[in-house]
XYZ file of C-alpha atoms in Angstrom:
675
model
C 18.654 -42.044 -76.712
C 15.316 -43.816 -76.035
C 15.458 -47.544 -75.320
C 14.307 -49.789 -78.146
C 10.824 -51.208 -77.667
C 10.830 -55.034 -77.540
C 8.999 -56.520 -80.541
C 5.982 -58.824 -80.164
C 4.814 -61.763 -82.243
C 2.362 -61.217 -85.068
C 0.411 -64.157 -86.503
C 2.894 -66.705 -85.172
C 6.064 -64.886 -86.290
C 8.365 -62.792 -84.092
C 10.934 -60.650 -85.928
C 13.607 -59.688 -83.400
C 16.859 -59.466 -85.413
C 17.391 -55.813 -84.584
C 16.433 -56.077 -80.916
C 18.483 -59.209 -80.138
C 21.430 -57.790 -82.006
C 22.007 -55.394 -79.117
C 24.240 -56.592 -76.306
C 22.640 -57.872 -73.078
C 19.146 -57.773 -74.569
C 16.749 -60.564 -73.660
C 13.288 -60.871 -75.150
C 9.990 -62.087 -73.744
C 8.263 -64.127 -76.454
C 4.988 -62.239 -76.221
C 2.359 -61.739 -78.845
C 0.162 -63.821 -81.102
C 1.278 -67.457 -81.319
C -0.333 -69.974 -83.637
C -2.911 -71.818 -81.570
C -4.418 -75.273 -82.098
C -6.978 -75.934 -79.309
C -7.856 -79.561 -78.598
C -4.829 -80.832 -80.546
C -1.407 -82.113 -79.466
C 0.710 -81.654 -82.602
C 4.341 -82.760 -82.790
C 6.788 -80.569 -84.787
C 6.924 -83.154 -87.600
C 3.149 -83.108 -87.948
C 3.169 -79.415 -88.801
C 4.611 -80.257 -92.228
C 1.714 -82.614 -93.029
C -0.934 -80.405 -91.451
C -3.592 -79.370 -93.920
C -2.266 -76.085 -95.261
C -5.777 -75.027 -96.159
C -6.715 -74.873 -92.484
C -6.738 -71.358 -91.156
C -4.810 -71.300 -87.818
C -6.098 -69.624 -84.661
C -3.926 -67.134 -82.843
C -3.459 -66.776 -79.080
C -1.831 -63.928 -77.190
C 0.954 -65.164 -74.916
C 1.123 -64.806 -71.955
C -2.503 -65.789 -71.565
C -4.860 -68.498 -70.422
C -7.565 -70.367 -72.307
C -9.806 -70.739 -69.237
C -13.484 -70.294 -69.983
C -15.910 -68.451 -67.700
C -16.654 -70.164 -64.405
C -20.345 -69.560 -65.105
C -20.094 -71.619 -68.303
C -17.954 -74.571 -67.213
C -17.769 -74.338 -63.415
C -14.690 -76.010 -61.958
C -13.665 -77.314 -65.401
C -13.112 -73.796 -66.739
C -9.351 -74.322 -67.143
C -9.345 -77.934 -68.318
C -8.095 -78.751 -71.804
C -5.053 -79.137 -74.024
C -3.601 -77.302 -76.996
C -0.521 -76.730 -79.131
C 1.204 -73.365 -79.610
C 3.725 -72.549 -82.317
C 6.029 -69.583 -82.890
C 8.795 -68.779 -85.377
C 11.431 -66.436 -83.966
C 13.664 -64.555 -86.417
C 16.721 -63.689 -84.361
C 19.582 -63.530 -86.842
C 21.940 -65.268 -84.411
C 22.888 -68.404 -86.322
C 25.572 -70.349 -84.407
C 25.390 -68.082 -81.356
C 24.616 -69.972 -78.078
C 21.078 -69.074 -77.078
C 18.899 -69.998 -74.089
C 15.247 -70.051 -73.217
C 14.150 -69.338 -69.661
C 10.993 -71.417 -69.460
C 8.652 -70.714 -66.521
C 6.070 -73.177 -65.327
C 3.028 -73.552 -67.564
C -0.486 -74.366 -66.443
C 0.062 -77.156 -65.614
C 2.123 -79.492 -67.862
C 4.034 -78.835 -71.084
C 6.388 -80.221 -73.725
C 8.746 -77.745 -75.400
C 10.257 -78.416 -78.844
C 12.993 -76.224 -80.326
C 13.607 -76.744 -84.052
C 11.835 -80.089 -83.848
C 13.796 -81.372 -80.844
C 12.153 -81.854 -77.454
C 14.208 -79.666 -75.110
C 12.138 -79.440 -71.932
C 8.977 -80.680 -70.229
C 7.072 -80.420 -66.992
C 4.710 -83.131 -65.852
C 2.862 -85.315 -68.345
C 0.923 -83.690 -71.182
C -2.216 -85.705 -71.907
C -5.687 -85.556 -73.370
C -7.452 -86.697 -70.183
C -7.395 -86.103 -66.458
C -6.518 -89.737 -65.747
C -3.232 -89.654 -67.670
C -2.202 -86.012 -67.169
C 0.241 -85.053 -64.435
C 0.927 -81.459 -63.312
C 4.354 -80.098 -62.400
C 6.009 -76.745 -61.692
C 9.730 -76.692 -62.401
C 11.193 -73.596 -64.118
C 14.019 -74.490 -66.489
C 16.692 -72.903 -68.666
C 17.095 -74.525 -72.092
C 20.406 -73.989 -73.928
C 20.671 -74.559 -77.683
C 22.710 -73.612 -80.789
C 20.512 -72.323 -83.614
C 21.522 -73.702 -86.999
C 19.597 -71.005 -88.820
C 18.785 -67.356 -88.290
C 15.325 -68.342 -87.119
C 14.080 -70.851 -84.612
C 10.826 -72.744 -84.521
C 9.266 -73.248 -81.083
C 6.403 -75.661 -80.463
C 4.696 -75.781 -77.059
C 2.244 -78.524 -76.070
C 0.241 -77.729 -72.906
C -2.464 -79.578 -70.983
C -4.244 -78.761 -67.731
C -6.750 -80.652 -65.547
C -5.691 -79.497 -62.082
C -5.858 -75.685 -61.991
C -8.370 -72.928 -62.638
C -5.936 -71.470 -65.197
C -4.853 -73.367 -68.272
C -2.305 -72.342 -70.877
C 0.910 -70.321 -71.139
C 0.248 -67.967 -68.230
C 3.850 -66.677 -68.285
C 6.105 -65.679 -71.167
C 9.226 -67.592 -72.232
C 12.364 -65.420 -72.315
C 14.918 -65.741 -75.163
C 18.459 -64.416 -75.134
C 22.124 -65.216 -75.356
C 23.092 -68.017 -73.042
C 25.360 -65.845 -70.914
C 22.715 -63.141 -70.552
C 19.955 -65.583 -69.606
C 22.124 -67.348 -67.026
C 23.380 -64.049 -65.612
C 19.845 -62.755 -65.185
C 18.757 -66.028 -63.607
C 21.678 -65.932 -61.181
C 20.858 -62.297 -60.400
C 17.237 -63.290 -59.685
C 18.479 -66.037 -57.350
C 20.773 -63.569 -55.576
C 17.942 -61.031 -55.304
C 15.506 -63.589 -53.931
C 18.002 -65.049 -51.477
C 18.903 -61.575 -50.225
C 15.204 -60.840 -49.846
C 14.486 -64.163 -48.107
C 17.547 -63.801 -45.882
C 16.786 -60.195 -44.948
C 13.128 -60.804 -44.149
C 13.906 -64.068 -42.353
C 16.571 -62.290 -40.281
C 14.010 -59.592 -39.399
C 11.610 -62.333 -38.300
C 14.169 -64.152 -36.133
C 15.348 -60.845 -34.643
C 11.810 -59.894 -33.626
C 11.185 -63.384 -32.253
C 14.096 -62.785 -29.872
C 12.650 -59.381 -29.015
C 9.365 -61.052 -28.113
C 11.161 -63.811 -26.187
C 12.846 -61.225 -23.993
C 9.851 -58.873 -23.726
C 6.510 -60.657 -23.948
C 4.782 -57.434 -22.927
C 4.791 -56.397 -26.597
C 3.054 -59.320 -28.389
C 2.876 -57.440 -31.705
C 6.590 -58.218 -32.222
C 5.743 -61.941 -32.283
C 3.069 -61.494 -34.969
C 5.364 -59.271 -37.011
C 8.051 -61.990 -36.794
C 5.536 -64.612 -37.879
C 4.510 -62.457 -40.851
C 8.170 -62.080 -41.875
C 8.685 -65.849 -41.751
C 5.555 -66.490 -43.843
C 6.604 -63.932 -46.467
C 10.126 -65.409 -46.635
C 8.593 -68.869 -47.019
C 6.329 -67.658 -49.824
C 9.245 -66.123 -51.747
C 11.109 -69.414 -51.317
C 8.132 -71.450 -52.583
C 6.996 -69.255 -55.511
C 8.920 -67.367 -58.191
C 11.805 -69.572 -59.225
C 10.466 -72.463 -57.101
C 13.568 -72.921 -54.970
C 11.753 -75.447 -52.806
C 11.510 -77.770 -55.852
C 15.247 -77.528 -56.378
C 15.833 -78.321 -52.717
C 13.244 -81.153 -52.622
C 12.972 -82.506 -56.193
C 10.546 -85.276 -55.206
C 8.026 -82.920 -53.621
C 4.616 -83.585 -55.171
C 2.929 -80.856 -57.199
C -0.191 -80.922 -54.985
C 1.833 -80.399 -51.790
C 3.873 -77.681 -53.463
C 0.728 -75.844 -54.604
C -0.929 -76.171 -51.184
C 2.174 -74.682 -49.550
C 2.104 -71.861 -52.078
C -1.547 -71.023 -51.353
C -1.268 -71.494 -47.576
C 1.806 -69.266 -47.337
C -0.236 -66.542 -49.048
C -3.592 -67.090 -47.298
C -2.025 -67.147 -43.819
C -0.317 -63.783 -44.269
C -3.571 -61.784 -44.110
C -4.890 -63.012 -40.689
C -1.393 -63.010 -39.174
C -0.540 -59.503 -40.409
C -4.034 -58.327 -39.360
C -3.210 -59.513 -35.821
C -0.002 -57.454 -35.893
C -1.779 -54.273 -37.045
C -4.628 -54.883 -34.577
C -2.223 -55.110 -31.615
C -0.214 -52.139 -32.865
C -3.252 -49.853 -33.259
C -5.677 -51.555 -30.848
C -7.565 -48.384 -29.806
C -8.340 -47.659 -33.486
C -8.796 -51.164 -34.964
C -12.273 -52.701 -34.560
C -12.122 -56.087 -32.861
C -15.105 -57.256 -34.914
C -13.269 -56.433 -38.164
C -10.152 -58.188 -36.888
C -12.141 -61.305 -35.936
C -13.693 -61.323 -39.424
C -10.273 -61.101 -41.085
C -8.911 -63.835 -38.835
C -11.687 -66.383 -39.143
C -12.305 -65.825 -42.865
C -8.562 -66.107 -43.542
C -8.341 -69.366 -41.587
C -11.476 -70.622 -43.374
C -9.727 -70.123 -46.733
C -6.705 -72.046 -45.397
C -8.918 -74.891 -44.182
C -10.545 -75.213 -47.609
C -7.084 -75.420 -49.213
C -6.121 -78.225 -46.822
C -9.199 -80.395 -47.419
C -9.914 -79.880 -51.132
C -8.144 -80.564 -54.434
C -6.354 -77.980 -56.536
C -9.098 -78.054 -59.174
C -11.348 -76.523 -56.481
C -9.253 -74.331 -54.198
C -7.380 -72.529 -56.994
C -10.660 -70.706 -57.644
C -10.268 -69.137 -54.181
C -7.335 -66.962 -55.272
C -9.334 -64.113 -56.802
C -11.937 -63.982 -53.950
C -9.099 -64.031 -51.422
C -7.285 -61.223 -53.223
C -10.483 -59.154 -53.096
C -10.876 -60.061 -49.391
C -7.272 -58.999 -48.724
C -7.743 -55.692 -50.534
C -10.859 -54.982 -48.439
C -8.810 -55.639 -45.293
C -6.068 -53.364 -46.634
C -8.650 -50.652 -47.303
C -9.849 -50.814 -43.703
C -6.227 -50.712 -42.513
C -5.725 -47.487 -44.496
C -8.733 -46.026 -42.664
C -7.222 -47.050 -39.317
C -3.819 -45.545 -40.155
C -5.504 -42.345 -41.327
C -7.099 -42.028 -37.895
C -3.750 -42.537 -36.188
C -2.218 -39.823 -38.378
C -5.113 -37.524 -37.459
C -4.334 -38.132 -33.762
C -0.585 -37.613 -34.378
C 0.364 -41.114 -33.216
C 4.194 -41.455 -33.381
C 5.367 -43.417 -36.441
C 1.932 -43.513 -38.096
C 3.009 -41.533 -41.181
C 5.984 -43.753 -41.964
C 3.773 -46.812 -41.400
C 1.250 -45.399 -43.862
C 3.951 -44.791 -46.495
C 5.449 -48.297 -46.245
C 2.025 -49.931 -46.242
C 0.968 -47.913 -49.304
C 4.092 -49.042 -51.193
C 3.409 -52.667 -50.267
C -0.274 -52.556 -51.258
C 0.617 -50.767 -54.508
C 3.061 -53.529 -55.444
C 0.531 -56.156 -54.324
C -2.214 -54.695 -56.550
C 0.222 -54.482 -59.474
C 1.102 -58.187 -59.121
C -2.572 -59.176 -58.841
C -3.288 -57.384 -62.124
C -0.208 -58.886 -63.814
C -0.893 -62.445 -62.577
C -4.501 -62.221 -63.728
C -3.273 -60.910 -67.131
C -5.246 -57.678 -66.769
C -2.108 -55.617 -67.325
C 1.349 -56.590 -68.597
C 4.419 -55.457 -66.732
C 7.096 -56.464 -64.205
C 6.290 -58.029 -60.842
C 7.093 -55.551 -58.062
C 6.062 -57.448 -54.937
C 9.682 -58.145 -53.965
C 10.405 -54.433 -53.758
C 7.136 -53.760 -51.908
C 7.685 -56.559 -49.389
C 11.236 -55.557 -48.558
C 10.378 -51.859 -48.274
C 7.446 -52.445 -45.955
C 9.140 -54.944 -43.679
C 12.327 -52.922 -43.483
C 10.345 -49.830 -42.499
C 8.300 -51.876 -39.999
C 11.514 -53.173 -38.430
C 12.808 -49.631 -38.120
C 9.452 -48.566 -36.628
C 9.541 -51.325 -33.989
C 13.246 -50.749 -33.259
C 12.516 -47.026 -32.842
C 9.838 -47.820 -30.285
C 12.203 -50.103 -28.381
C 15.044 -47.575 -28.428
C 12.620 -44.911 -27.238
C 11.718 -47.225 -24.378
C 15.390 -47.672 -23.483
C 15.914 -43.888 -23.433
C 12.897 -43.477 -21.196
C 14.231 -46.262 -18.949
C 17.592 -44.461 -18.640
C 15.824 -41.215 -17.765
C 13.733 -43.037 -15.194
C 16.894 -44.598 -13.726
C 18.418 -41.146 -13.231
C 15.173 -39.866 -11.744
C 14.991 -42.948 -9.495
C 18.519 -42.275 -8.224
C 17.507 -38.735 -7.239
C 14.382 -40.059 -5.560
C 16.419 -42.629 -3.641
C 18.596 -39.893 -2.202
C 15.509 -37.970 -1.135
C 14.015 -41.125 0.339
C 17.186 -41.762 2.329
C 16.727 -38.431 4.039
C 13.075 -39.220 4.692
C 14.045 -42.646 6.046
C 16.358 -41.025 8.584
C 13.496 -38.842 9.710
C 11.207 -41.862 9.922
C 13.701 -43.730 12.088
C 13.603 -40.900 14.573
C 9.789 -40.812 14.445
C 9.602 -44.604 14.924
C 11.589 -44.338 18.111
C 9.067 -41.815 19.403
C 6.163 -43.954 18.238
C 7.314 -47.080 20.088
C 6.393 -45.531 23.404
C 3.010 -44.406 22.107
C 2.341 -47.829 20.535
C 2.969 -49.522 23.872
C 0.417 -47.253 25.567
C -2.107 -47.775 22.760
C -1.605 -51.546 22.872
C -2.566 -51.650 26.518
C -5.585 -49.480 25.755
C -6.618 -51.685 22.833
C -6.262 -54.841 24.901
C -8.732 -53.450 27.383
C -11.178 -52.656 24.571
C -10.717 -56.134 23.073
C -11.576 -57.658 26.421
C -14.731 -55.559 26.498
C -15.580 -56.606 22.909
C -15.133 -60.251 23.917
C -17.625 -59.769 26.751
C -20.042 -58.096 24.336
C -19.681 -60.962 21.852
C -20.425 -63.550 24.519
C -23.451 -61.542 25.610
C -24.632 -61.273 21.956
C -24.186 -65.012 21.528
C -26.277 -65.770 24.607
C -28.995 -63.387 23.378
C -29.104 -65.059 19.960
C -29.265 -68.490 21.585
C -32.167 -67.386 23.748
C -34.264 -66.055 20.850
C -33.573 -69.111 18.698
C -34.624 -71.576 21.380
C -37.120 -74.075 20.015
C -40.586 -74.258 21.588
C -42.362 -77.520 22.384
C -43.327 -79.013 18.997
C -44.872 -82.298 20.156
C -46.784 -84.143 18.893
C -46.607 -82.698 15.374
C -42.979 -81.984 14.481
C -39.423 -83.014 15.116
C -36.674 -80.466 14.301
C -32.898 -80.814 14.052
C -30.580 -77.933 13.113
C -27.064 -77.793 11.616
C -25.780 -74.285 12.408
C -22.215 -73.419 11.371
C -21.263 -69.735 11.839
C -17.784 -68.634 10.751
C -17.552 -66.281 13.748
C -18.755 -66.570 17.346
C -21.937 -64.781 16.274
C -23.041 -65.394 12.699
C -25.406 -63.691 10.277
C -27.835 -66.614 9.861
C -30.878 -66.269 12.114
C -33.828 -68.632 12.616
C -36.982 -68.540 14.758
C -39.678 -71.106 15.462
C -42.957 -69.716 16.806
C -45.986 -71.587 18.076
C -48.962 -69.545 16.830
C -51.593 -71.984 18.126
C -51.562 -75.558 19.416
C -51.946 -76.827 15.864
C -50.206 -73.991 13.987
C -46.383 -73.432 13.884
C -44.317 -70.839 12.020
C -40.666 -71.187 10.981
C -38.445 -68.253 9.951
C -34.926 -68.503 8.426
C -32.945 -65.431 7.328
C -29.420 -64.348 6.483
C -28.520 -61.002 8.094
C -25.636 -58.936 6.766
C -22.181 -59.322 8.331
C -20.891 -61.164 11.399
C -20.256 -60.487 15.080
C -21.907 -57.547 16.808
C -23.291 -56.136 13.547
C -25.023 -59.437 12.788
C -26.315 -59.663 16.356
C -27.870 -56.183 16.189
C -29.450 -56.842 12.799
C -30.734 -60.203 14.047
C -32.407 -58.494 17.013
C -34.088 -56.033 14.663
C -35.264 -58.858 12.403
C -36.496 -60.912 15.378
C -38.352 -57.959 16.823
C -40.080 -57.205 13.531
C -40.880 -60.898 13.006
C -42.569 -61.057 16.417
C -44.558 -57.901 15.659
C -45.853 -58.919 12.239
C -46.497 -62.548 13.248
C -49.208 -61.287 15.551
C -51.181 -59.785 12.647
C -50.037 -61.726 9.556
C -52.091 -64.818 8.915
C -50.005 -66.234 6.050
C -46.233 -66.533 5.353
C -46.357 -64.169 2.364
C -48.057 -61.527 4.552
C -45.175 -61.813 7.035
C -42.679 -61.161 4.231
C -44.814 -58.293 2.897
C -44.925 -56.439 6.240
C -41.247 -57.091 7.011
C -40.237 -55.964 3.515
C -42.220 -52.731 3.870
C -40.772 -52.051 7.318
C -37.136 -52.504 6.255
C -37.708 -50.699 2.965
C -38.835 -47.646 4.949
C -35.790 -47.966 7.256
C -33.264 -48.507 4.464
C -32.793 -44.825 3.807
C -30.736 -44.810 7.020
C -29.772 -48.412 7.765
C -29.646 -50.099 4.339
C -30.614 -53.534 5.643
C -31.300 -56.214 2.988
C -31.610 -59.916 3.663
C -33.111 -63.093 2.152
C -35.716 -64.833 4.279
C -37.986 -67.912 4.407
C -41.319 -68.175 6.251
C -42.989 -71.589 6.500
C -46.258 -72.311 8.336
C -47.594 -75.738 9.355
C -51.383 -75.986 9.799
C -52.063 -79.412 11.307
C -55.846 -78.967 11.280
C -55.669 -79.128 7.493
C -52.277 -80.890 7.320
C -51.036 -78.133 5.004
C -47.609 -76.567 4.571
C -47.611 -72.912 3.500
C -44.347 -71.424 2.217
C -43.021 -68.039 1.030
C -39.435 -67.146 0.172
C -37.778 -63.809 -0.509
C -34.510 -63.955 -2.481
C -33.572 -67.490 -1.380
C -32.523 -70.684 -3.110
C -35.199 -73.299 -3.781
C -35.844 -75.444 -0.678
C -36.472 -79.221 -0.584
C -39.513 -81.251 0.473
C -38.635 -84.970 0.690
C -41.896 -86.910 0.928
C -42.360 -90.145 2.807
C -42.490 -92.165 -0.412
C -39.077 -90.795 -1.493
C -40.433 -88.299 -4.054
C -38.679 -84.919 -3.943
C -40.525 -81.673 -4.578
C -39.065 -78.176 -4.744
C -40.259 -75.189 -2.709
C -39.506 -72.344 -5.128
C -38.613 -68.765 -4.255
C -41.652 -66.423 -4.407
C -40.132 -62.913 -4.454
C -37.073 -60.635 -4.044
C -34.952 -60.195 -0.920
C -36.382 -58.171 1.956
C -35.966 -54.384 1.778
C -35.475 -53.968 -1.992
C -38.885 -53.231 -3.572
C -41.649 -51.157 -2.014
C -45.145 -52.669 -1.621
C -44.093 -55.994 -3.142
C -46.707 -58.771 -2.800
C -44.932 -62.098 -2.270
C -46.298 -65.323 -3.666
C -47.289 -68.292 -1.531
C -46.918 -72.043 -2.045
C -49.179 -74.616 -0.349
C -48.700 -78.374 -0.149
C -50.252 -81.269 1.733
C -47.996 -82.992 4.292
C -48.231 -86.321 6.019
C -46.388 -88.202 8.704
C -42.862 -89.106 7.626
C -42.403 -86.130 5.258
C -39.160 -84.179 5.707
C -38.513 -80.553 4.821
C -34.991 -79.173 4.421
C -34.528 -75.404 4.822
C -31.069 -73.936 4.239
C -29.268 -70.625 3.657
C -27.181 -69.783 0.606
C -23.971 -70.189 2.618
C -24.390 -73.967 2.555
C -25.318 -73.824 -1.125
C -22.314 -71.711 -2.163
C -19.836 -73.809 -0.183
C -20.635 -76.741 -2.475
C -19.789 -74.835 -5.673
C -19.105 -71.084 -5.840
C -18.935 -70.918 -9.643
C -21.702 -73.280 -10.807
C -25.076 -72.921 -9.082
C -26.692 -75.738 -11.060
C -23.963 -78.173 -10.001
C -24.207 -77.036 -6.350
C -27.955 -77.670 -6.386
C -27.463 -81.138 -7.934
C -24.822 -82.032 -5.308
C -26.979 -80.901 -2.368
C -30.057 -82.675 -3.711
C -28.024 -85.856 -4.173
C -26.777 -85.703 -0.569
C -30.274 -85.153 0.839
C -31.860 -87.905 -1.272
C -29.311 -90.415 0.059
C -30.673 -89.857 3.612
C -34.209 -90.974 2.744
C -33.832 -94.376 4.469
C -32.077 -93.042 7.602
C -33.716 -92.407 10.964
C -34.379 -88.806 11.959
C -31.425 -88.598 14.350
C -29.010 -89.948 11.708
C -29.912 -87.493 8.958
C -28.011 -84.307 9.882
C -24.809 -86.074 11.129
C -24.763 -88.033 7.871
C -25.302 -84.871 5.766
C -22.540 -83.084 7.694
C -20.074 -85.932 7.066
C -20.960 -86.068 3.363
C -20.585 -82.286 3.060
C -17.134 -82.360 4.658
C -16.102 -85.151 2.280
C -17.272 -83.207 -0.796
C -16.036 -79.778 0.272
C -12.563 -80.816 1.400
C -11.967 -77.300 2.816
C -10.092 -76.374 6.000
C -12.657 -73.631 6.680
C -15.894 -72.270 5.217
C -16.323 -68.784 3.792
C -19.855 -67.976 4.987
C -22.358 -68.856 7.703
C -24.288 -72.023 6.872
C -27.561 -73.259 8.350
C -29.595 -76.378 7.557
C -32.936 -77.008 9.327
C -34.443 -80.509 9.155
C -38.190 -80.732 9.893
C -40.007 -84.082 10.070
C -43.768 -84.495 10.279
C -44.579 -86.951 13.101
């Protein structure tokens, strides 16, 4: 036998004698109610109301909100009275009305008696007060029909009016269904909350799988939302909670789910999920939440529909991602797809029902539980699979240990044989180390001989801070007297340390001597040296930064060229600092490269500071700009010191700033003063 179709109201009258006569039947008071917009009419006033006035009719559940384009953020504001006569044929039988929240304040009259209210119904924003508090109203009908009058006002929400239907039925049936709804919701909240806490403990004990944390957080948010919405259990627990706070919690618990769940899916399917899409979902979701926090309900309630569209777009992309995982046969992807499809289907259904596009039951509870239960099984399956693999590895490790024990026995025997050979090799190595020490001392003496300063009087005074990290370092400098009035300085940083650096330094010194005889300007020296080492690099691969600086005391001119070096410093007699900028790449990189040249007038008392990048990097390895500022500050503080005090003072200030037990690279600082 087919179930009887519930009747609906027609022109303010609902005839339900037959339907309510059946046992356990409850009836949603849907259909066309009498509608008086812009009026708050008490039940007694209906008798004196002009009978010649043709009433309007309004389909309940529904909202009176106008288009946002017409009224903007006032689209849901207003007040009205709704009236319905219900013919139930249950005179003297205890009946109840399950009254949901209205948008956003109401007074309910049953047979002329005020039975329930939420908030303060008013004709203006200043006096109206919103409230959400679902109620059950019990009454004894004195007749076979009951008159219901509903006064509603709204000034705080995008929706105004009776957005949900009142349910009528026998008192026992209404209370039983309400208690069943409480039991269902508490089971749902408890189950999902337990899943969340369980996965929090999983994450606590295994932080290698962060997706369990985000799944737990999603579970907690969903449980919180069920607790806040629906039958508004949070209001029953905290009766004094303000409507604004309650509504913000309701929206935040929904808006936060999308970015949090997106993080879970992103971590679960990271190779397939675009990071750019995830970042968009995260930041847009948090932006919605921020707007809810800082604005009033009359504004942020308009975000619900855009956010639902935004969430559905994210869900659509997630379906694409899961489809790819199914294509690649990723374990568990099919069951994930099924649970996610059920959840999104229930979510879309509830969006359509809440926006009064379709009329039907809310299914999100079923969708939420199904998806999160399946997700818990999916994660647990992955963990159990990991445990099985760990057990298999333990067995395999035991077998390997036995094999290794046999190998260890063999190694013990080999070690005993090796001890004798090691002793012989140690003696041999000691002899070679002694020879290397002699070679290093010889290399050091050679380097010292080629770096010996010529007679610079009466034009220049030179002081050098040279700090190699080995006995022979990679920094190399030469000072050559071209003519009585013309001097050339060279500073380079050869690759490596020890014998390698010594050999490279000899090659650099030899080439410098050769090209200095024909090169008239510093940039020509760098050009010829660069070409020479570029041609040799096919075999030797020698690259190095270098500085060449010439002093022409006939013209009192400084000429400078730098290849791949930091900017050098010219501290003039009057305290003004100028920078000698790098003029080209390091030596040996680019063929036929023409280096730039910098010229500057010099006068007695001017000081030039030339240094390698080792000194520069010791000051700050991570921030070149800060290292430059620190070095410049140190040098500028020596402007008033005598020549002999400058380098000792700089060395002390460097040690104070560096605060290092040892340096990581060779460092050289050459101080030149014009006399």
